[in-house]
Coordinates of C-alpha atoms and ligand atoms in Angstrom, one line a residue:
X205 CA 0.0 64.7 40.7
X206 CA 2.9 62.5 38.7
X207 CA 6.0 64.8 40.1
X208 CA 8.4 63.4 42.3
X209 CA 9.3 65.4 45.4
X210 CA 12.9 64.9 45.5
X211 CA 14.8 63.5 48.5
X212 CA 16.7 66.0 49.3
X213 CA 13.7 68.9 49.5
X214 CA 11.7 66.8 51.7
X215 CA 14.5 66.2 54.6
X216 CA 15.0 69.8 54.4
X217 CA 11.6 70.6 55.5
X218 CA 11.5 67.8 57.5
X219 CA 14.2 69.6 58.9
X220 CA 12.7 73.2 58.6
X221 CA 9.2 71.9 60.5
X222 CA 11.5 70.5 63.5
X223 CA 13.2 73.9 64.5
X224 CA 12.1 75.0 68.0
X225 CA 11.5 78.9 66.5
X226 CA 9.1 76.9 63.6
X227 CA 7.0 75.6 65.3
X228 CA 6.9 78.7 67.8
X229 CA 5.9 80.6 64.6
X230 CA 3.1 77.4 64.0
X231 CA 1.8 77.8 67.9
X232 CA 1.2 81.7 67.2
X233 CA -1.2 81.1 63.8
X234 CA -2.8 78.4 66.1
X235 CA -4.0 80.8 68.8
X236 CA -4.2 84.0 66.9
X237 CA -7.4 83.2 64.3
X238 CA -9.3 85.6 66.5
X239 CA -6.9 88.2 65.4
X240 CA -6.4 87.3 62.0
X241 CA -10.0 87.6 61.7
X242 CA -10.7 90.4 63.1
X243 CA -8.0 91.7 60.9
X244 CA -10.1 90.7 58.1
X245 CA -13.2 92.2 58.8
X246 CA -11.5 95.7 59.4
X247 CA -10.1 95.0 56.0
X248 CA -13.3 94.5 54.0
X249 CA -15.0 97.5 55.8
X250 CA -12.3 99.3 53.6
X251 CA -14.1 99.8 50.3
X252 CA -11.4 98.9 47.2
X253 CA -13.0 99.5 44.0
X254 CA -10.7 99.0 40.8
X255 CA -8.3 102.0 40.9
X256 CA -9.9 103.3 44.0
X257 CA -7.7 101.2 46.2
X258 CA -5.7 104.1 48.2
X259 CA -7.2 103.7 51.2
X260 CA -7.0 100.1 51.7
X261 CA -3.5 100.5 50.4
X262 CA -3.1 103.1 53.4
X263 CA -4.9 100.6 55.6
X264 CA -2.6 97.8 55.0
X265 CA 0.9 99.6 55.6
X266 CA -0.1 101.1 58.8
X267 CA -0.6 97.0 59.5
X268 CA 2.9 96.1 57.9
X269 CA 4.3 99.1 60.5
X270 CA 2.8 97.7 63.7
X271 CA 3.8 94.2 62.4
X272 CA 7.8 95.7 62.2
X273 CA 8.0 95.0 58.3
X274 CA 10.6 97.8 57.5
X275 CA 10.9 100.2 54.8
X276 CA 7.7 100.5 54.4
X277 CA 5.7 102.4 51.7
X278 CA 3.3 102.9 48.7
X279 CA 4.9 102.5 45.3
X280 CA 4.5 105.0 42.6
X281 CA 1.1 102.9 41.3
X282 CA -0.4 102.5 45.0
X283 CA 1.1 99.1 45.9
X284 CA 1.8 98.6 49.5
X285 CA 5.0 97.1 50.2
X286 CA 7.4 96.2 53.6
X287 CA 10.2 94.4 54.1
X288 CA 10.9 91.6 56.5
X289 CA 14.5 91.3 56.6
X290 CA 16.5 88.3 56.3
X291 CA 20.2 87.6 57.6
X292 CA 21.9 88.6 54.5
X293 CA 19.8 92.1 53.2
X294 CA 19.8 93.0 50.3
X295 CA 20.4 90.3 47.9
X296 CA 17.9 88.0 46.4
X297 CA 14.4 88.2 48.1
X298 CA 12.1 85.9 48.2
X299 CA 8.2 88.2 47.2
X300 CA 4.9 86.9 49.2
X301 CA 1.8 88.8 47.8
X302 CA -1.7 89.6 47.5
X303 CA -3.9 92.1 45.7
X304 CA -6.0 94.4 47.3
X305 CA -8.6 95.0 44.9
X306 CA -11.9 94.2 44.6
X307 CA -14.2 93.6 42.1
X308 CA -16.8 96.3 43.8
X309 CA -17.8 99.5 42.7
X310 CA -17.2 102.4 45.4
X311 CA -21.3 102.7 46.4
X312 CA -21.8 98.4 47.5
X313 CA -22.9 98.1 50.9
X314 CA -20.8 97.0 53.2
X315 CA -22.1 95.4 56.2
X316 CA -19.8 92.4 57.7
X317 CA -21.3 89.5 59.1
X318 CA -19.7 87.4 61.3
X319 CA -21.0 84.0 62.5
X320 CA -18.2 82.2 64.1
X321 CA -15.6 81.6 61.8
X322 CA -18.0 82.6 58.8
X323 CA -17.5 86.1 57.3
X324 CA -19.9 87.6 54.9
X325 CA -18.9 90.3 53.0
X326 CA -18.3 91.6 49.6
X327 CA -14.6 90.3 49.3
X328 CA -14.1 88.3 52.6
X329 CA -12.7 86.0 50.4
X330 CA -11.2 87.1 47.6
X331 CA -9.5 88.9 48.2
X332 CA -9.4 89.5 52.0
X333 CA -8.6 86.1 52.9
X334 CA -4.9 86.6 50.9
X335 CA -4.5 90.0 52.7
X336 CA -4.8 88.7 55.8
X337 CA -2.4 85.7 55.1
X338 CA 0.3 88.2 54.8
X339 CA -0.3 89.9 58.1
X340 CA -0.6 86.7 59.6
X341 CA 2.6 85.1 58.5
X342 CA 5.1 88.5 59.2
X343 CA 3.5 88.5 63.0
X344 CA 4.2 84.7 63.2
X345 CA 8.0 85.3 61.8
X346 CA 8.2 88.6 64.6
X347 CA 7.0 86.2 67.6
X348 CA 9.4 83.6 66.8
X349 CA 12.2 86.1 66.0
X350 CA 12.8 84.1 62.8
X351 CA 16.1 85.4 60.6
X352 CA 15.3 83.7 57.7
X353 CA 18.6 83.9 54.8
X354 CA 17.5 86.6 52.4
X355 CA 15.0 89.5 53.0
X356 CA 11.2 88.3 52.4
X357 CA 9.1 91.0 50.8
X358 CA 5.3 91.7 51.0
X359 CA 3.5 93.2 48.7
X360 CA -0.1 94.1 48.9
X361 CA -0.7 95.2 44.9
X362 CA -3.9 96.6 43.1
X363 CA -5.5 95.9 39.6
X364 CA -5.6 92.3 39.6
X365 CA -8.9 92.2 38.9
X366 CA -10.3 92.3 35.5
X367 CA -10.5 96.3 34.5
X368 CA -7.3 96.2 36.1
X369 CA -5.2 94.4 33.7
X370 CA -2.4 93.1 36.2
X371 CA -1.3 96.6 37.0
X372 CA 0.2 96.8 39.9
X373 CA 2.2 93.5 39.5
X374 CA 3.1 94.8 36.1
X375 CA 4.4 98.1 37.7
X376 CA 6.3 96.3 40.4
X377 CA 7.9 94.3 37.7
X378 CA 8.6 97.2 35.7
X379 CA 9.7 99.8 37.8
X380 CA 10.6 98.2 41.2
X381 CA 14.1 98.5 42.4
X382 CA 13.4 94.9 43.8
X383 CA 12.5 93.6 40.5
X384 CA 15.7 92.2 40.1
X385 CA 16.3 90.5 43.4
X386 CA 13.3 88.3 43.2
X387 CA 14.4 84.5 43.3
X388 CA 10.9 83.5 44.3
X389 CA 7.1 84.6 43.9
X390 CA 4.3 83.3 45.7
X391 CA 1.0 84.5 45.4
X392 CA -2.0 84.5 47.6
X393 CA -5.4 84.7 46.3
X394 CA -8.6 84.1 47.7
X395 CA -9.3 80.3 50.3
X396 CA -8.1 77.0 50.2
X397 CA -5.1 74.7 50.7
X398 CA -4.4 72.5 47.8
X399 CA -4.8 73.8 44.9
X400 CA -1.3 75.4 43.3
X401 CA -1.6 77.6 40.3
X402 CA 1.5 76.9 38.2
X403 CA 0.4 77.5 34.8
X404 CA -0.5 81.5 33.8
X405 CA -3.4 82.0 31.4
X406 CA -2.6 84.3 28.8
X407 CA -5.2 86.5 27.4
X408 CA -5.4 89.5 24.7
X409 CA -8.6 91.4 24.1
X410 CA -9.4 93.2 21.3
X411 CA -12.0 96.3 20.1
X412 CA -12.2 96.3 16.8
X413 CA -13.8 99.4 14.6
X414 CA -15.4 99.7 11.2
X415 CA -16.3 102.8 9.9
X416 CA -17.7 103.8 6.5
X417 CA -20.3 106.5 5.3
X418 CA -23.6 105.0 6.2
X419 CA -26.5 106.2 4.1
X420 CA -30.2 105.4 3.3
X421 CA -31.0 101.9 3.1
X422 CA -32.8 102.2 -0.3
X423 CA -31.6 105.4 -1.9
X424 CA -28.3 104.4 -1.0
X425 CA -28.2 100.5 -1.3
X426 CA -25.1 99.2 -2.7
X427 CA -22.7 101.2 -0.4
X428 CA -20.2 99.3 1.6
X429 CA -21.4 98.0 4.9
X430 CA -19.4 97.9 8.1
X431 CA -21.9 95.1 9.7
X432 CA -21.7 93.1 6.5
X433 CA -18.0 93.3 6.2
X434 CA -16.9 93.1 10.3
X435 CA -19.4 89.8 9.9
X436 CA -17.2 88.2 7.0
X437 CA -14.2 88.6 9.1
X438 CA -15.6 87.1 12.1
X439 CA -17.0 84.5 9.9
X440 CA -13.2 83.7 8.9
X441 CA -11.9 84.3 12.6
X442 CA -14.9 81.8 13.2
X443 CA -13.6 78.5 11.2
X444 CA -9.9 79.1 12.4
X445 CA -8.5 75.9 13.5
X446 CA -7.3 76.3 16.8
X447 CA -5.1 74.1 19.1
X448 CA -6.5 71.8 22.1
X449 CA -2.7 71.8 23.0
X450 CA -1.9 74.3 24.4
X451 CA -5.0 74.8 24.8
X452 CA -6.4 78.0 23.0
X453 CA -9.5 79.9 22.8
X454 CA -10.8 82.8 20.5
X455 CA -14.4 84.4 21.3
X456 CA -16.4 87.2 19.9
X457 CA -18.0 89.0 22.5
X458 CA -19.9 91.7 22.0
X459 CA -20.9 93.4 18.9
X460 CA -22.9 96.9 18.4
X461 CA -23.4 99.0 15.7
X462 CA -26.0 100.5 12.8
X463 CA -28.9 103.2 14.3
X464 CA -31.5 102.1 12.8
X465 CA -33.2 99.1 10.5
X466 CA -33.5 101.6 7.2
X467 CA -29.9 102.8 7.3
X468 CA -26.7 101.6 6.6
X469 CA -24.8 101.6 9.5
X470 CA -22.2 104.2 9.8
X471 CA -19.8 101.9 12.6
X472 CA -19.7 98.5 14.0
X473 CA -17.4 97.5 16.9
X474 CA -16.8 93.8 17.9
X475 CA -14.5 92.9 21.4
X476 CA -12.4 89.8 20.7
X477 CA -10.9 87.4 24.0
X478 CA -8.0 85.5 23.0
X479 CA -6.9 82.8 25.3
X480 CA -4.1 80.8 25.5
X481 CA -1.3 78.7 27.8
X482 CA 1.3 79.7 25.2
X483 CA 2.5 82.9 24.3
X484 CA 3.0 82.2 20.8
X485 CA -0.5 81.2 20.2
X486 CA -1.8 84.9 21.3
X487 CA 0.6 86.5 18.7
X488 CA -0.7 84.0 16.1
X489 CA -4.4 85.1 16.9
X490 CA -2.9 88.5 17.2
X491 CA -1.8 88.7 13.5
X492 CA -5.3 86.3 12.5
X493 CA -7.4 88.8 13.6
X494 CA -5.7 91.9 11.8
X495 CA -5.2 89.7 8.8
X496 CA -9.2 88.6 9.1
X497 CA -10.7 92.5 9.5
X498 CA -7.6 94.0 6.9
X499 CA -9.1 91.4 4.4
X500 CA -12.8 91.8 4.6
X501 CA -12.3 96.0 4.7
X502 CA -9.9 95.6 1.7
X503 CA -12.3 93.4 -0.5
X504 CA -15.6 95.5 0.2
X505 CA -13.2 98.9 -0.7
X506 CA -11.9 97.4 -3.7
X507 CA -15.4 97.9 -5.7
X508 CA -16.3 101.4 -3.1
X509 CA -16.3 105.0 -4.7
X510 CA -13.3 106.0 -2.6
X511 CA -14.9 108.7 -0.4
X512 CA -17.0 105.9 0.7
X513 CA -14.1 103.6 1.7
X514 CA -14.7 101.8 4.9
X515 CA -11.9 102.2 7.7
X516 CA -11.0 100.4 10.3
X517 CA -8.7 100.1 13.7
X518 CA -8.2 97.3 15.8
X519 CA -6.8 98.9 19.7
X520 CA -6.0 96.2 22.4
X521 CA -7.9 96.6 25.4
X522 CA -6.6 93.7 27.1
X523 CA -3.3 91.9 27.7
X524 CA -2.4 89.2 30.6
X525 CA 1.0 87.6 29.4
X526 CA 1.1 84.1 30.0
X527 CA 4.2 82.1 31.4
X528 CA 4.7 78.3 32.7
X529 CA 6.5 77.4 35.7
X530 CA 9.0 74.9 35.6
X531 CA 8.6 71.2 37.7
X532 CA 12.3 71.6 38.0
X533 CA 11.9 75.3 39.8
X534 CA 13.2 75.2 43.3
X535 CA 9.6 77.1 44.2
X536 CA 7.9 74.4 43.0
X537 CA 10.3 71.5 44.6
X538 CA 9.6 73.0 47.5
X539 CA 6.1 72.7 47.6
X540 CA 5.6 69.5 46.5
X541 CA 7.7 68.6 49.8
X542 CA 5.9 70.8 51.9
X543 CA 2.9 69.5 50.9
X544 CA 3.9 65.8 51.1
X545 CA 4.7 67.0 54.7
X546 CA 1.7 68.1 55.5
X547 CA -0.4 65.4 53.7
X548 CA -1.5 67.8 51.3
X549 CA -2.5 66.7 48.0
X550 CA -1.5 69.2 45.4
X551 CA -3.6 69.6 42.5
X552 CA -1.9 72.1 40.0
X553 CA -3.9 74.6 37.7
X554 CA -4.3 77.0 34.9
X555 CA -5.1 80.4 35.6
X556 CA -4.6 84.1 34.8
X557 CA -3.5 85.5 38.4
X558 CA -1.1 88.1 39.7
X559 CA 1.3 85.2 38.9
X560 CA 1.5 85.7 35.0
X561 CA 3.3 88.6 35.2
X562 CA 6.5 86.8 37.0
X563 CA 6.0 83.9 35.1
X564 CA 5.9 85.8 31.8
X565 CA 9.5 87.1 32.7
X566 CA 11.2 83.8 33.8
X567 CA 10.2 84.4 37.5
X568 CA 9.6 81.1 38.9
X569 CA 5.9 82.0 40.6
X570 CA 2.8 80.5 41.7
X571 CA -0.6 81.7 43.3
X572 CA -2.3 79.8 46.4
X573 CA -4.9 79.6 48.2
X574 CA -4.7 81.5 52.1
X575 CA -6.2 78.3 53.6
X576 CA -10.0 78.4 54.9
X577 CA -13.0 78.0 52.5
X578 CA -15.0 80.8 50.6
X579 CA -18.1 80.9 48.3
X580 CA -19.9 83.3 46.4
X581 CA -17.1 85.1 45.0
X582 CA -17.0 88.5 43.1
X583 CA -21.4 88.7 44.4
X584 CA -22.1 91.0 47.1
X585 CA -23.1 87.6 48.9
X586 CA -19.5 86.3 48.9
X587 CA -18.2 84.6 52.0
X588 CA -15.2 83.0 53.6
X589 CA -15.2 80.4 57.0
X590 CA -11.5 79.8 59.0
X591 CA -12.1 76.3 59.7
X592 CA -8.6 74.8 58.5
X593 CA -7.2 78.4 57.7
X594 CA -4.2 77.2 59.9
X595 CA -3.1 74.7 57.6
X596 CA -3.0 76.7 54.8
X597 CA -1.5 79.6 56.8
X598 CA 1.2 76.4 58.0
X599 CA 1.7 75.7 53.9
X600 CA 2.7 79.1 53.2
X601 CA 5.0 80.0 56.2
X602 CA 7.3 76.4 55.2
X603 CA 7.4 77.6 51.5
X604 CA 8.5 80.6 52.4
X605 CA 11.3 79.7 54.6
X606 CA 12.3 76.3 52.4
X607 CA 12.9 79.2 49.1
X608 CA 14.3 82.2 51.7
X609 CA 17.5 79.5 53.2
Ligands
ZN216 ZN1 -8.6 87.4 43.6

């Protein structure tokens, strides 16, 4: 990548990596990955299903209590969250987290298989591997009795997968009484040790409705006809020009509707996914698509006896906010020069993570990889192996400490 790590951030972690109770913190990832996976496998033998994530929530805070995080406790949406505190408590913090959930339904088998450093398992990966990052890096920072200069908080969080809808970040950002102390946000999803996320995919889904009377396809021909009219506007919503920068999608879907070939239907529905690195671009689509369905319903009603006046709603059933981090932002400085330090090629990427959310409020965040390597993600034959997991487990303890002094 074209950024320039500046001077002055690399000596400092240059500087950072050299301290005696560093590298003590380094020596303990190094030995423990028998731990760390054993950790893991206990982990994914706890089912998470998309708002069924209480017991894994439950799971991981008795872990943050044996690992001496402090304050402990769920939030009010089921978020598990602990303190690690820093030399000067209670001012800014600096947030490491990961969610919890899992793509699963409550009834998959689960039976772990381990293989040496390979685990099998619905969500070994994604999003175990995260999970366990966090546990790994507060019981490296208790061996080496690190005091870091603000208070580091850990966050285990639910509904980051897609039914989900960013809940529990959105909560946390909502409702937290942290939510103002957060100087830095870094995310950990799923394997790997390069790859930065900086740039938060914003999406908006739509349902949209047409009703009308319906009727007999011969005795009642001429009537207005939701599939006819929900077609023109898709039609419309079809030849919008949209921009390659930023880059912007619209797609249709899905859409149902009509009973039967010899009736007019009496409802269509049609599920719209708007995409886009701006924020702008969604409200512009926004407004598109009510302009596109307000349009087609008006025309067909302007020639309709009025009892048989189509109607229509448009409810969003979908909204990931999307938010760009700075290459200015001291988070992202600070990578660059970890990585540089650690002869790590950082390759940035667009995404829609748990990181939107701080991004979409000024938060300078960004979502990485736990280290390792993992396959077959959201399939029940999904898998994740430790080789290298140290390295990326070394990445995220320096980034840590280089945005908490
Ligand atoms: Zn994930």
């Amino acid at each position: 990548m074209s950024a320039t790590v500046p001077a002055t951030a690399f000596a400092r972690i240059g500087q950072l990596a050299s301290q005696r109770p560093v590298h003590e913190a380094f020596g303990w990832l190094h030995l423990h990955e028998p731990q760390i996976m054993s950790w893991q496998r206990e982990l994914v033998l706890v089912a998470a299903p998309p708002f069924g994530e209480g017991p894994r929530a439950e799971w991981l805070c008795a872990k943050f209590r044996e690992l001496g995080l402090e304050d402990v406790a769920l939030d009010g949406i089921g978020n598990a969250i602990g303190v690690y505190r820093g030399e000067q408590s209670g001012g800014e913090c600096v947030l490491l987290s990961a969610h919890i959930d899992t793509v699963f339904p409550s009834d998959t088998l689960i039976d772990p298989q381990l293989n040496g450093t390979r685990l099998s398992a619905p969500g070994a990966c994604d999003n175990g591997a995260g999970v366990v990052a966090m546990l790994a890096i507060a019981a490296a920072l208790r061996h080496a009795e690190i005091r870091p200069a603000c208070d580091l908080l850990f966050v285990g969080n639910v509904g980051e997968e897609g039914e989900g809808n960013l809940r529990g970040m959105r909560h946390f950002y909502q409702h937290a009484p942290w939510r103002e102390r957060v100087a830095a946000h870094v995310v950990l999803d799923g394997a790997g040790h390069e790859v930065a996320v900086t740039h938060g995919l914003g999406s908006r889904r739509y349902l949209v409705t047409v009703n009308g009377p319906g009727g007999h396809s011969w005795t009642d021909a001429g009537r207005v006809n939701p599939v006819v009219v929900l077609s023109r506007a898709i039609a419309r919503l079809g030849d919008l020009a949209l921009p390659a920068k930023p880059r912007t999608t619209l797609n249709v879907g899905t859409i149902e509707g009509g009973t039967s070939v010899n009736a007019i239907p009496e409802q269509v529905t049609a599920r719209f996914d708007a995409r886009s690195t701006d924020a702008e671009q969604l409200i512009r689509l926004e407004v598109e698509i009510h302009r596109a369905v307000e349009d087609a319903v008006m025309e067909a009603n302007a020639g309709a006896k009025r009892e048989h006046a189509l109607r229509f709603s448009i409810e969003m059933i979908g909204d990931r906010p999307a938010g760009t981090l700075t290459e200015h932002a001291a988070v992202f400085e600070n990578l660059r020069a970890v990585d540089r330090h650690l002869g790590i090629r950082t390759e940035t990427r667009i995404a829609s993570t748990d990181a939107n959310i701080p991004l979409s409020l000024g938060v300078p965040a960004l979502s990485l990889g736990a280290g390792g390597n993992g396959g077959g993600i959201h399939t029940r034959n999904e898998w994740y192996d430790a080789r290298g997991r140290v390295l990326g487990l070394r990445r995220i303890l320096l980034l840590l400490l280089a945005c908490a002094s």
